[in-house]
mmCIF file of C-alpha atoms and ligand atoms in Angstrom:
data_model
loop_
_atom_site.group_PDB
_atom_site.id
_atom_site.type_symbol
_atom_site.label_atom_id
_atom_site.label_comp_id
_atom_site.label_asym_id
_atom_site.label_seq_id
_atom_site.Cartn_x
_atom_site.Cartn_y
_atom_site.Cartn_z
ATOM 1 C CA MET V 1 98.824 121.835 61.608
ATOM 2 C CA SER V 2 102.013 120.484 62.495
ATOM 3 C CA ASP V 3 102.756 117.158 60.457
ATOM 4 C CA HIS V 4 105.294 116.923 62.843
ATOM 5 C CA LEU V 5 103.266 116.127 66.336
ATOM 6 C CA VAL V 6 102.699 112.208 67.521
ATOM 7 C CA ASN V 7 99.066 110.843 66.444
ATOM 8 C CA ALA V 8 97.597 110.716 69.786
ATOM 9 C CA TYR V 9 94.976 113.273 69.733
ATOM 10 C CA ARG V 10 92.478 115.016 68.072
ATOM 11 C CA PRO V 11 92.075 118.251 68.492
ATOM 12 C CA LEU V 12 88.705 120.588 68.300
ATOM 13 C CA PRO V 13 89.526 123.173 65.391
ATOM 14 C CA VAL V 14 89.998 125.721 67.849
ATOM 15 C CA SER V 15 93.266 126.996 70.248
ATOM 16 C CA PHE V 16 92.933 129.191 72.806
ATOM 17 C CA THR V 17 95.327 132.755 73.277
ATOM 18 C CA HIS V 18 94.551 133.255 76.466
ATOM 19 C CA GLY V 19 92.176 133.153 79.898
ATOM 20 C CA ASP V 20 90.681 135.021 82.488
ATOM 21 C CA GLY V 21 88.402 133.462 85.108
ATOM 22 C CA CYS V 22 86.203 131.579 83.633
ATOM 23 C CA TYR V 23 86.654 132.078 80.210
ATOM 24 C CA LEU V 24 88.930 131.111 77.433
ATOM 25 C CA TYR V 25 89.560 133.477 73.933
ATOM 26 C CA ASP V 26 90.580 131.670 71.138
ATOM 27 C CA SER V 27 92.434 134.284 68.069
ATOM 28 C CA ASP V 28 89.221 135.196 66.767
ATOM 29 C CA GLY V 29 88.973 136.793 70.104
ATOM 30 C CA LYS V 30 85.634 134.484 70.851
ATOM 31 C CA GLN V 31 84.960 134.110 74.361
ATOM 32 C CA TYR V 32 84.154 130.343 75.569
ATOM 33 C CA LEU V 33 82.345 129.428 79.087
ATOM 34 C CA ASP V 34 84.822 126.920 80.343
ATOM 35 C CA ALA V 35 83.168 124.239 82.090
ATOM 36 C CA LEU V 36 85.726 121.469 81.762
ATOM 37 C CA CYS V 37 88.468 123.424 83.035
ATOM 38 C CA GLY V 38 91.299 120.751 80.818
ATOM 39 C CA ILE V 39 89.675 118.100 82.851
ATOM 40 C CA SER V 40 89.195 119.021 86.321
ATOM 41 C CA VAL V 41 92.595 121.149 86.553
ATOM 42 C CA THR V 42 92.126 124.855 86.275
ATOM 43 C CA SER V 43 90.197 124.818 89.142
ATOM 44 C CA LEU V 44 90.605 128.252 90.165
ATOM 45 C CA GLY V 45 89.696 129.731 86.614
ATOM 46 C CA HIS V 46 92.578 131.103 84.558
ATOM 47 C CA ASN V 47 94.906 133.592 85.324
ATOM 48 C CA TYR V 48 94.162 133.554 88.853
ATOM 49 C CA PRO V 49 95.534 136.350 90.326
ATOM 50 C CA GLU V 50 97.399 135.352 93.375
ATOM 51 C CA LEU V 51 98.962 131.982 91.412
ATOM 52 C CA THR V 52 100.125 134.197 88.708
ATOM 53 C CA ALA V 53 102.054 136.707 91.264
ATOM 54 C CA ALA V 54 103.562 133.195 92.950
ATOM 55 C CA ILE V 55 104.155 131.927 89.944
ATOM 56 C CA GLN V 56 106.260 134.985 88.551
ATOM 57 C CA GLN V 57 108.036 135.851 91.917
ATOM 58 C CA GLN V 58 109.401 131.386 92.198
ATOM 59 C CA ALA V 59 110.330 132.140 88.394
ATOM 60 C CA SER V 60 112.876 135.162 89.448
ATOM 61 C CA THR V 61 114.010 133.242 92.652
ATOM 62 C CA LEU V 62 114.758 129.327 92.122
ATOM 63 C CA LEU V 63 112.945 127.407 89.908
ATOM 64 C CA HIS V 64 114.879 123.187 90.361
ATOM 65 C CA THR V 65 117.164 122.614 92.729
ATOM 66 C CA SER V 66 117.277 118.783 93.606
ATOM 67 C CA ASN V 67 115.890 116.072 96.015
ATOM 68 C CA LEU V 68 119.337 115.881 97.318
ATOM 69 C CA TYR V 69 118.788 118.775 99.127
ATOM 70 C CA SER V 70 115.678 119.740 101.693
ATOM 71 C CA ILE V 71 113.147 121.997 99.309
ATOM 72 C CA ASP V 72 111.433 124.932 101.590
ATOM 73 C CA TRP V 73 108.223 125.450 99.262
ATOM 74 C CA GLN V 74 108.195 121.128 99.171
ATOM 75 C CA GLN V 75 107.935 121.130 103.484
ATOM 76 C CA LYS V 76 105.189 123.466 102.975
ATOM 77 C CA LEU V 77 102.562 122.513 100.578
ATOM 78 C CA ALA V 78 103.567 118.661 102.986
ATOM 79 C CA ASP V 79 102.487 120.511 105.845
ATOM 80 C CA LEU V 80 98.974 122.161 104.293
ATOM 81 C CA LEU V 81 98.163 119.208 102.478
ATOM 82 C CA CYS V 82 98.707 116.707 105.549
ATOM 83 C CA GLU V 83 96.931 119.172 107.764
ATOM 84 C CA SER V 84 93.922 119.796 105.688
ATOM 85 C CA ALA V 85 93.699 116.088 104.506
ATOM 86 C CA GLN V 86 94.787 114.781 107.784
ATOM 87 C CA MET V 87 97.192 112.724 106.679
ATOM 88 C CA ASP V 88 100.992 112.453 107.452
ATOM 89 C CA ARG V 89 103.314 112.095 105.229
ATOM 90 C CA VAL V 90 103.254 113.310 100.780
ATOM 91 C CA PHE V 91 105.459 111.848 98.098
ATOM 92 C CA PHE V 92 105.672 114.637 95.095
ATOM 93 C CA ALA V 93 105.407 113.241 91.261
ATOM 94 C CA ASN V 94 104.177 115.267 88.192
ATOM 95 C CA SER V 95 101.707 114.144 87.242
ATOM 96 C CA GLY V 96 98.271 112.041 88.235
ATOM 97 C CA ALA V 97 99.782 109.082 86.506
ATOM 98 C CA GLU V 98 103.070 108.901 88.456
ATOM 99 C CA ALA V 99 101.071 109.655 91.947
ATOM 100 C CA ASN V 100 98.822 106.337 91.504
ATOM 101 C CA GLU V 101 102.474 104.993 90.332
ATOM 102 C CA ALA V 102 103.663 105.616 93.949
ATOM 103 C CA ALA V 103 100.919 104.268 95.509
ATOM 104 C CA ILE V 104 101.265 100.757 93.470
ATOM 105 C CA LYS V 105 104.708 100.717 94.362
ATOM 106 C CA LEU V 106 103.614 101.828 98.012
ATOM 107 C CA ALA V 107 100.942 98.867 98.655
ATOM 108 C CA ARG V 108 103.730 95.913 96.583
ATOM 109 C CA LEU V 109 106.496 96.845 99.236
ATOM 110 C CA TYR V 110 104.125 96.846 101.760
ATOM 111 C CA GLY V 111 103.375 93.686 101.029
ATOM 112 C CA HIS V 112 106.856 92.326 100.452
ATOM 113 C CA GLN V 113 107.479 94.022 104.493
ATOM 114 C CA LYS V 114 104.571 91.329 105.469
ATOM 115 C CA ASP V 115 105.886 88.740 103.303
ATOM 116 C CA ILE V 116 103.792 88.814 100.534
ATOM 117 C CA GLU V 117 105.924 87.867 97.768
ATOM 118 C CA THR V 118 103.035 88.431 94.599
ATOM 119 C CA PRO V 119 100.839 91.073 96.417
ATOM 120 C CA GLN V 120 97.971 91.745 95.049
ATOM 121 C CA ILE V 121 95.835 95.049 94.745
ATOM 122 C CA VAL V 122 92.214 95.188 94.028
ATOM 123 C CA VAL V 123 90.865 97.466 91.297
ATOM 124 C CA MET V 124 87.781 98.224 89.877
ATOM 125 C CA GLN V 125 86.004 97.776 86.451
ATOM 126 C CA HIS V 126 85.836 101.068 84.465
ATOM 127 C CA ALA V 127 88.322 102.491 86.581
ATOM 128 C CA PHE V 128 90.718 105.039 85.045
ATOM 129 C CA HIS V 129 94.116 105.612 87.275
ATOM 130 C CA GLY V 130 96.665 106.794 83.963
ATOM 131 C CA ARG V 131 98.609 105.738 80.618
ATOM 132 C CA THR V 132 101.611 104.039 82.138
ATOM 133 C CA MET V 133 102.305 100.754 82.202
ATOM 134 C CA ALA V 134 101.207 100.129 85.496
ATOM 135 C CA THR V 135 98.263 102.487 85.739
ATOM 136 C CA LEU V 136 97.299 101.769 82.499
ATOM 137 C CA SER V 137 96.874 97.711 84.130
ATOM 138 C CA ALA V 138 95.378 99.250 87.294
ATOM 139 C CA THR V 139 92.255 100.634 84.231
ATOM 140 C CA GLY V 140 89.344 99.168 84.101
ATOM 141 C CA SER V 141 89.009 99.527 80.262
ATOM 142 C CA ARG V 142 89.999 97.681 77.045
ATOM 143 C CA LYS V 143 90.563 100.272 75.117
ATOM 144 C CA VAL V 144 93.329 101.691 77.466
ATOM 145 C CA GLN V 145 95.033 98.489 76.930
ATOM 146 C CA ALA V 146 94.255 97.496 73.645
ATOM 147 C CA GLY V 147 97.783 96.373 71.823
ATOM 148 C CA PHE V 148 99.699 97.308 75.264
ATOM 149 C CA GLU V 149 100.044 93.353 76.284
ATOM 150 C CA PRO V 150 102.001 92.055 77.955
ATOM 151 C CA LEU V 151 99.900 94.004 80.784
ATOM 152 C CA VAL V 152 101.757 94.277 84.249
ATOM 153 C CA SER V 153 99.973 91.685 86.838
ATOM 154 C CA GLY V 154 98.770 92.037 90.297
ATOM 155 C CA PHE V 155 95.526 93.629 90.079
ATOM 156 C CA VAL V 156 91.975 91.599 90.615
ATOM 157 C CA ARG V 157 89.369 93.198 89.203
ATOM 158 C CA VAL V 158 85.988 93.503 90.661
ATOM 159 C CA PRO V 159 82.437 95.980 89.417
ATOM 160 C CA TYR V 160 82.170 99.284 91.273
ATOM 161 C CA ASN V 161 80.162 99.636 93.929
ATOM 162 C CA ASP V 162 79.832 96.052 94.639
ATOM 163 C CA ILE V 163 80.908 95.693 98.038
ATOM 164 C CA PRO V 164 80.001 91.634 98.058
ATOM 165 C CA SER V 165 82.585 90.907 95.251
ATOM 166 C CA ILE V 166 85.382 92.295 97.026
ATOM 167 C CA GLU V 167 83.880 90.124 100.696
ATOM 168 C CA ALA V 168 83.960 87.059 98.729
ATOM 169 C CA ILE V 169 88.135 88.021 97.488
ATOM 170 C CA ALA V 170 88.728 88.605 101.057
ATOM 171 C CA GLY V 171 87.470 85.412 102.408
ATOM 172 C CA GLN V 172 89.871 83.591 99.075
ATOM 173 C CA ASN V 173 92.774 85.452 98.470
ATOM 174 C CA ARG V 174 95.204 85.911 100.657
ATOM 175 C CA ASN V 175 97.808 88.094 98.468
ATOM 176 C CA VAL V 176 95.665 90.993 98.188
ATOM 177 C CA VAL V 177 97.327 94.140 99.691
ATOM 178 C CA ALA V 178 95.603 96.978 98.590
ATOM 179 C CA ILE V 179 92.441 98.584 97.373
ATOM 180 C CA LEU V 180 93.018 101.557 94.694
ATOM 181 C CA VAL V 181 89.286 103.066 93.949
ATOM 182 C CA GLU V 182 88.107 106.603 93.029
ATOM 183 C CA PRO V 183 85.672 107.645 95.220
ATOM 184 C CA VAL V 184 83.708 109.249 92.001
ATOM 185 C CA GLN V 185 84.758 107.402 88.685
ATOM 186 C CA GLY V 186 85.572 110.317 86.644
ATOM 187 C CA GLU V 187 86.315 108.891 82.903
ATOM 188 C CA ALA V 188 84.154 106.093 83.399
ATOM 189 C CA GLY V 189 81.023 109.138 83.059
ATOM 190 C CA ILE V 190 80.811 110.215 86.906
ATOM 191 C CA VAL V 191 79.832 107.484 88.213
ATOM 192 C CA ILE V 192 78.705 107.802 92.283
ATOM 193 C CA PRO V 193 78.996 104.919 94.371
ATOM 194 C CA ASP V 194 76.352 104.539 96.662
ATOM 195 C CA PRO V 195 76.160 106.508 100.383
ATOM 196 C CA GLY V 196 78.386 104.049 102.467
ATOM 197 C CA TYR V 197 80.504 102.618 100.209
ATOM 198 C CA LEU V 198 83.914 104.204 101.171
ATOM 199 C CA THR V 199 82.515 103.402 105.022
ATOM 200 C CA ALA V 200 82.725 99.903 104.054
ATOM 201 C CA LEU V 201 85.951 99.604 101.776
ATOM 202 C CA ARG V 202 87.248 101.018 105.194
ATOM 203 C CA LYS V 203 86.370 98.970 107.429
ATOM 204 C CA ILE V 204 87.127 95.489 104.833
ATOM 205 C CA CYS V 205 90.713 97.088 104.987
ATOM 206 C CA ASP V 206 90.864 97.311 109.018
ATOM 207 C CA ARG V 207 89.706 93.938 109.073
ATOM 208 C CA ASN V 208 91.988 92.058 106.212
ATOM 209 C CA ASP V 209 95.021 94.681 106.901
ATOM 210 C CA TRP V 210 94.871 96.087 102.942
ATOM 211 C CA LEU V 211 95.629 99.848 102.302
ATOM 212 C CA LEU V 212 92.501 101.859 101.431
ATOM 213 C CA MET V 213 94.267 104.005 98.570
ATOM 214 C CA LEU V 214 91.677 106.591 97.060
ATOM 215 C CA ASP V 215 92.449 107.928 93.127
ATOM 216 C CA GLU V 216 91.011 111.663 94.447
ATOM 217 C CA ILE V 217 93.034 113.186 91.150
ATOM 218 C CA GLN V 218 90.074 113.721 89.929
ATOM 219 C CA SER V 219 87.369 114.550 92.703
ATOM 220 C CA GLY V 220 89.969 116.088 94.767
ATOM 221 C CA MET V 221 90.508 119.347 95.645
ATOM 222 C CA GLY V 222 87.249 121.034 96.050
ATOM 223 C CA ARG V 223 85.455 119.091 92.909
ATOM 224 C CA SER V 224 83.034 117.360 95.054
ATOM 225 C CA GLY V 225 81.941 119.855 97.052
ATOM 226 C CA ARG V 226 84.106 118.693 99.953
ATOM 227 C CA LEU V 227 87.969 119.654 99.215
ATOM 228 C CA PHE V 228 88.366 115.714 99.316
ATOM 229 C CA ALA V 229 85.893 113.407 98.211
ATOM 230 C CA CYS V 230 86.224 110.866 100.917
ATOM 231 C CA GLN V 231 85.681 113.469 103.504
ATOM 232 C CA HIS V 232 81.619 113.145 102.750
ATOM 233 C CA GLU V 233 81.855 110.015 104.468
ATOM 234 C CA ALA V 234 84.844 111.059 106.602
ATOM 235 C CA VAL V 235 86.485 108.251 105.854
ATOM 236 C CA LEU V 236 90.450 108.521 105.854
ATOM 237 C CA PRO V 237 92.278 106.134 103.512
ATOM 238 C CA ASP V 238 95.576 104.949 103.975
ATOM 239 C CA VAL V 239 96.545 106.613 100.703
ATOM 240 C CA MET V 240 95.335 109.085 98.602
ATOM 241 C CA THR V 241 96.308 110.400 95.123
ATOM 242 C CA LEU V 242 96.312 114.300 93.957
ATOM 243 C CA ALA V 243 97.041 115.924 90.778
ATOM 244 C CA LYS V 244 95.134 117.949 88.114
ATOM 245 C CA ALA V 245 93.829 120.534 89.878
ATOM 246 C CA LEU V 246 96.380 120.715 93.023
ATOM 247 C CA GLY V 247 98.717 122.616 90.633
ATOM 248 C CA ASN V 248 95.882 124.585 88.690
ATOM 249 C CA GLY V 249 97.623 124.224 85.324
ATOM 250 C CA VAL V 250 101.231 123.723 86.837
ATOM 251 C CA PRO V 251 101.934 120.104 86.537
ATOM 252 C CA VAL V 252 102.061 118.792 89.951
ATOM 253 C CA GLY V 253 101.348 115.096 91.723
ATOM 254 C CA ALA V 254 101.245 113.826 95.160
ATOM 255 C CA CYS V 255 100.312 110.560 96.946
ATOM 256 C CA VAL V 256 99.733 111.261 100.375
ATOM 257 C CA THR V 257 100.376 108.632 102.401
ATOM 258 C CA ARG V 258 98.669 108.219 106.760
ATOM 259 C CA GLY V 259 99.833 105.824 109.292
ATOM 260 C CA THR V 260 101.240 102.274 108.512
ATOM 261 C CA ALA V 261 101.403 103.864 105.017
ATOM 262 C CA ALA V 262 103.201 106.726 105.576
ATOM 263 C CA GLU V 263 106.679 104.422 106.890
ATOM 264 C CA VAL V 264 106.773 102.491 104.076
ATOM 265 C CA ILE V 265 108.650 103.990 101.489
ATOM 266 C CA GLN V 266 112.360 104.822 103.171
ATOM 267 C CA PRO V 267 115.218 106.230 101.056
ATOM 268 C CA GLY V 268 116.218 104.783 97.927
ATOM 269 C CA ASN V 269 112.857 102.610 97.381
ATOM 270 C CA HIS V 270 111.313 105.716 95.170
ATOM 271 C CA GLY V 271 112.045 108.955 92.878
ATOM 272 C CA SER V 272 111.864 111.424 90.887
ATOM 273 C CA THR V 273 114.201 114.435 88.959
ATOM 274 C CA PHE V 274 111.364 117.020 89.109
ATOM 275 C CA GLY V 275 108.696 116.188 91.439
ATOM 276 C CA GLY V 276 108.722 118.724 94.314
ATOM 277 C CA ASN V 277 110.287 121.305 92.979
ATOM 278 C CA PRO V 278 110.073 124.357 94.138
ATOM 279 C CA LEU V 279 108.086 126.192 90.598
ATOM 280 C CA ALA V 280 105.550 122.953 91.101
ATOM 281 C CA CYS V 281 105.141 123.495 95.478
ATOM 282 C CA ARG V 282 104.790 127.109 95.205
ATOM 283 C CA ALA V 283 102.428 127.313 93.044
ATOM 284 C CA ALA V 284 100.198 124.120 94.835
ATOM 285 C CA HIS V 285 100.785 126.108 97.906
ATOM 286 C CA THR V 286 99.268 129.222 96.596
ATOM 287 C CA VAL V 287 96.158 126.799 94.674
ATOM 288 C CA LEU V 288 95.425 124.480 98.569
ATOM 289 C CA ALA V 289 96.001 127.904 100.582
ATOM 290 C CA SER V 290 93.719 129.929 98.159
ATOM 291 C CA MET V 291 90.781 127.201 97.870
ATOM 292 C CA LEU V 292 90.853 126.513 102.147
ATOM 293 C CA GLU V 293 90.944 130.568 102.315
ATOM 294 C CA ASN V 294 88.028 131.331 100.129
ATOM 295 C CA ARG V 295 86.077 128.163 100.966
ATOM 296 C CA VAL V 296 85.829 126.974 96.935
ATOM 297 C CA ALA V 297 84.610 123.809 97.921
ATOM 298 C CA ASP V 298 81.204 125.096 99.141
ATOM 299 C CA ASN V 299 80.926 127.183 96.235
ATOM 300 C CA ALA V 300 81.090 123.994 94.457
ATOM 301 C CA ALA V 301 78.536 122.488 96.270
ATOM 302 C CA GLN V 302 76.156 125.179 95.964
ATOM 303 C CA ARG V 303 76.886 125.911 92.285
ATOM 304 C CA GLY V 304 76.777 122.109 92.319
ATOM 305 C CA LYS V 305 73.164 121.968 93.436
ATOM 306 C CA GLN V 306 71.962 124.908 91.466
ATOM 307 C CA LEU V 307 73.479 123.252 88.209
ATOM 308 C CA PHE V 308 71.969 119.415 88.473
ATOM 309 C CA SER V 309 67.953 121.340 89.678
ATOM 310 C CA THR V 310 68.409 123.534 86.641
ATOM 311 C CA LEU V 311 69.500 121.243 84.110
ATOM 312 C CA GLN V 312 66.796 118.969 85.643
ATOM 313 C CA GLU V 313 64.429 120.953 84.927
ATOM 314 C CA GLY V 314 65.237 122.344 81.594
ATOM 315 C CA LEU V 315 65.557 118.632 80.272
ATOM 316 C CA ALA V 316 62.435 117.223 81.964
ATOM 317 C CA GLU V 317 60.711 116.849 78.739
ATOM 318 C CA ASN V 318 64.018 115.577 76.607
ATOM 319 C CA ASN V 319 63.528 112.241 76.029
ATOM 320 C CA ARG V 320 66.747 111.303 75.001
ATOM 321 C CA VAL V 321 68.433 112.089 78.495
ATOM 322 C CA ALA V 322 69.055 109.008 80.438
ATOM 323 C CA ASP V 323 70.343 110.121 83.509
ATOM 324 C CA ILE V 324 71.397 113.736 85.247
ATOM 325 C CA ARG V 325 73.878 113.208 87.985
ATOM 326 C CA HIS V 326 76.236 115.206 90.444
ATOM 327 C CA LEU V 327 78.545 114.993 92.855
ATOM 328 C CA GLY V 328 79.635 119.229 93.592
ATOM 329 C CA LEU V 329 80.804 119.960 89.787
ATOM 330 C CA MET V 330 80.960 116.804 89.121
ATOM 331 C CA LEU V 331 78.091 116.758 86.923
ATOM 332 C CA ALA V 332 76.877 114.124 83.912
ATOM 333 C CA VAL V 333 74.042 114.655 81.745
ATOM 334 C CA GLU V 334 73.748 110.760 80.100
ATOM 335 C CA MET V 335 72.031 110.136 76.744
ATOM 336 C CA LYS V 336 70.716 107.469 75.648
ATOM 337 C CA THR V 337 72.898 107.243 72.451
ATOM 338 C CA PRO V 338 76.723 108.150 71.462
ATOM 339 C CA CYS V 339 76.820 112.046 71.705
ATOM 340 C CA GLN V 340 80.025 113.285 70.674
ATOM 341 C CA SER V 341 78.449 115.866 68.380
ATOM 342 C CA ILE V 342 77.064 117.811 71.390
ATOM 343 C CA VAL V 343 80.633 118.898 71.959
ATOM 344 C CA ASN V 344 81.010 121.214 69.148
ATOM 345 C CA ARG V 345 77.697 122.326 69.172
ATOM 346 C CA ALA V 346 78.609 123.665 72.490
ATOM 347 C CA LEU V 347 81.900 124.634 70.670
ATOM 348 C CA ASP V 348 79.892 126.637 68.364
ATOM 349 C CA ARG V 349 78.045 128.320 71.136
ATOM 350 C CA GLY V 350 81.125 129.519 73.199
ATOM 351 C CA LEU V 351 80.487 126.855 75.646
ATOM 352 C CA LEU V 352 83.593 124.305 76.943
ATOM 353 C CA ILE V 353 82.287 120.494 77.731
ATOM 354 C CA ASN V 354 83.690 117.168 77.116
ATOM 355 C CA VAL V 355 81.775 113.787 76.164
ATOM 356 C CA THR V 356 83.339 110.161 78.019
ATOM 357 C CA ALA V 357 82.077 106.692 78.079
ATOM 358 C CA ASP V 358 80.446 107.981 74.566
ATOM 359 C CA ARG V 359 77.235 108.934 75.905
ATOM 360 C CA VAL V 360 77.975 110.878 79.107
ATOM 361 C CA ILE V 361 78.121 114.796 78.412
ATOM 362 C CA ARG V 362 80.652 115.724 81.393
ATOM 363 C CA LEU V 363 81.083 119.285 83.022
ATOM 364 C CA LEU V 364 83.912 120.304 85.413
ATOM 365 C CA PRO V 365 83.349 124.018 85.738
ATOM 366 C CA PRO V 366 85.946 125.742 87.730
ATOM 367 C CA LEU V 367 84.982 126.410 91.204
ATOM 368 C CA ILE V 368 84.803 129.987 91.580
ATOM 369 C CA ILE V 369 81.753 129.919 89.263
ATOM 370 C CA ASP V 370 79.109 132.530 90.386
ATOM 371 C CA GLU V 371 75.618 132.124 90.022
ATOM 372 C CA ALA V 372 74.768 133.944 86.628
ATOM 373 C CA GLN V 373 77.696 132.140 85.231
ATOM 374 C CA THR V 374 75.929 128.860 86.335
ATOM 375 C CA THR V 375 72.916 129.562 84.947
ATOM 376 C CA GLU V 376 74.627 130.756 81.158
ATOM 377 C CA ILE V 377 76.347 127.181 81.354
ATOM 378 C CA ALA V 378 72.604 125.140 81.466
ATOM 379 C CA ARG V 379 70.655 127.686 79.257
ATOM 380 C CA ILE V 380 73.828 126.872 76.335
ATOM 381 C CA LEU V 381 73.653 123.170 77.310
ATOM 382 C CA ILE V 382 70.650 123.010 77.452
ATOM 383 C CA ASP V 383 69.762 124.666 73.849
ATOM 384 C CA CYS V 384 72.838 122.155 72.899
ATOM 385 C CA ILE V 385 70.836 118.739 74.058
ATOM 386 C CA ASN V 386 67.408 119.728 72.918
ATOM 387 C CA ASP V 387 68.802 120.412 69.183
ATOM 388 C CA PHE V 388 70.570 117.091 69.455
ATOM 389 C CA THR V 389 68.562 114.648 67.512
ATOM 390 C CA GLU V 390 70.784 112.224 65.779
HETATM 391 C C1 LIG J 401 93.476 112.374 85.257
HETATM 392 C C2 LIG J 401 92.796 111.213 86.165
HETATM 393 C C3 LIG J 401 94.364 110.350 85.921
HETATM 394 C C4 LIG J 401 95.643 110.613 85.632
HETATM 395 O O1 LIG J 401 96.418 112.105 85.389
HETATM 396 P P1 LIG J 401 97.290 112.071 84.622
HETATM 397 O O2 LIG J 401 97.804 113.625 85.504
HETATM 398 O O3 LIG J 401 96.810 112.391 83.119
HETATM 399 O O4 LIG J 401 98.916 111.144 84.756
HETATM 400 C C5 LIG J 401 94.524 109.671 87.488
HETATM 401 N N1 LIG J 401 93.100 109.045 87.837
HETATM 402 C C6 LIG J 401 92.069 109.575 87.746
HETATM 403 C C7 LIG J 401 90.941 109.448 88.880
HETATM 404 C C8 LIG J 401 92.137 110.776 86.945
HETATM 405 O O5 LIG J 401 91.131 111.292 86.701
#
């Protein structure tokens, strides 16, 4: 281990040399079934042939120019994204946090354009929106915020999945300009709101001229069993942020806008040197086109059901399990006690998973996974959980 890395992470004692489809391989040649996808990033699996070819070809053509010039692949990607999400205009960034920064800045600008001098954004308890100063301030986790005060102001926090508390704010606070919310809370432990939640948020936003801003960075790009999680309720946001699986491992983020929100940002308001560069946009275009062509969201819906019912059956007798829930291939097994050690047990047995919010085993497998691989994930995980007696 190098002494020259900032101690931001505590990595597991394994390092991978290459990957292929749903599998990763370490330096000893041991194979691992990847049920995490680098936290919902490599949704098409590793070394996806079409993407590899597109990246190689783009690398031998053009990596970067500048947003001072028009960029072909950026326009093609924006067209395809807007067509598939029924949105109007896209700002490209390099990460999820940056996509959310763009959304937060857009909401403030929207407020100022309406002569609201101290615009506020409604955000949720236990939300996760990133690690930059504005996005960590929007995040609803003390662990993420502690030590970084003073936080960025302009956020009002309410409980997730609780419409009345937002109605109450709408009646009192004339400075609110937007709601920023995850359709499914990922880092909080795959927390799925009641059906109708997004529809109710949409109505409140319409009634109050607020922007509905959906953070689909984890839930988007087919992960939930629909291309975007908001499509489960046929709700259109004003702003939607994407990153993670958008580039299948090539860093790219997007702030996707519609209607009035699409006209808020004007030349000079916002920018990025790398954002929207030819390599990232070609990669993301290839990813999105493949996802649409191969209907991976439908596969995510089917395999998600299979994984959920196999786990339910296999863990029915285990009284340490508090809950099992899923939307598509976002799946959680919530334990009654902290269970970080299950990650190492699974690693030993060649399965990559993660624990979030202390007690929640999180599975985010590739969306291209087949029936046999799904059964295999369930089989190994059931063994690990049944062996867990701490
Ligand atoms: C991962 C994530 C982010 C932050 O994305 P980064 O690329 O790590 O900056 C923001 N919101 C949600 C919902 C996420 O899951």
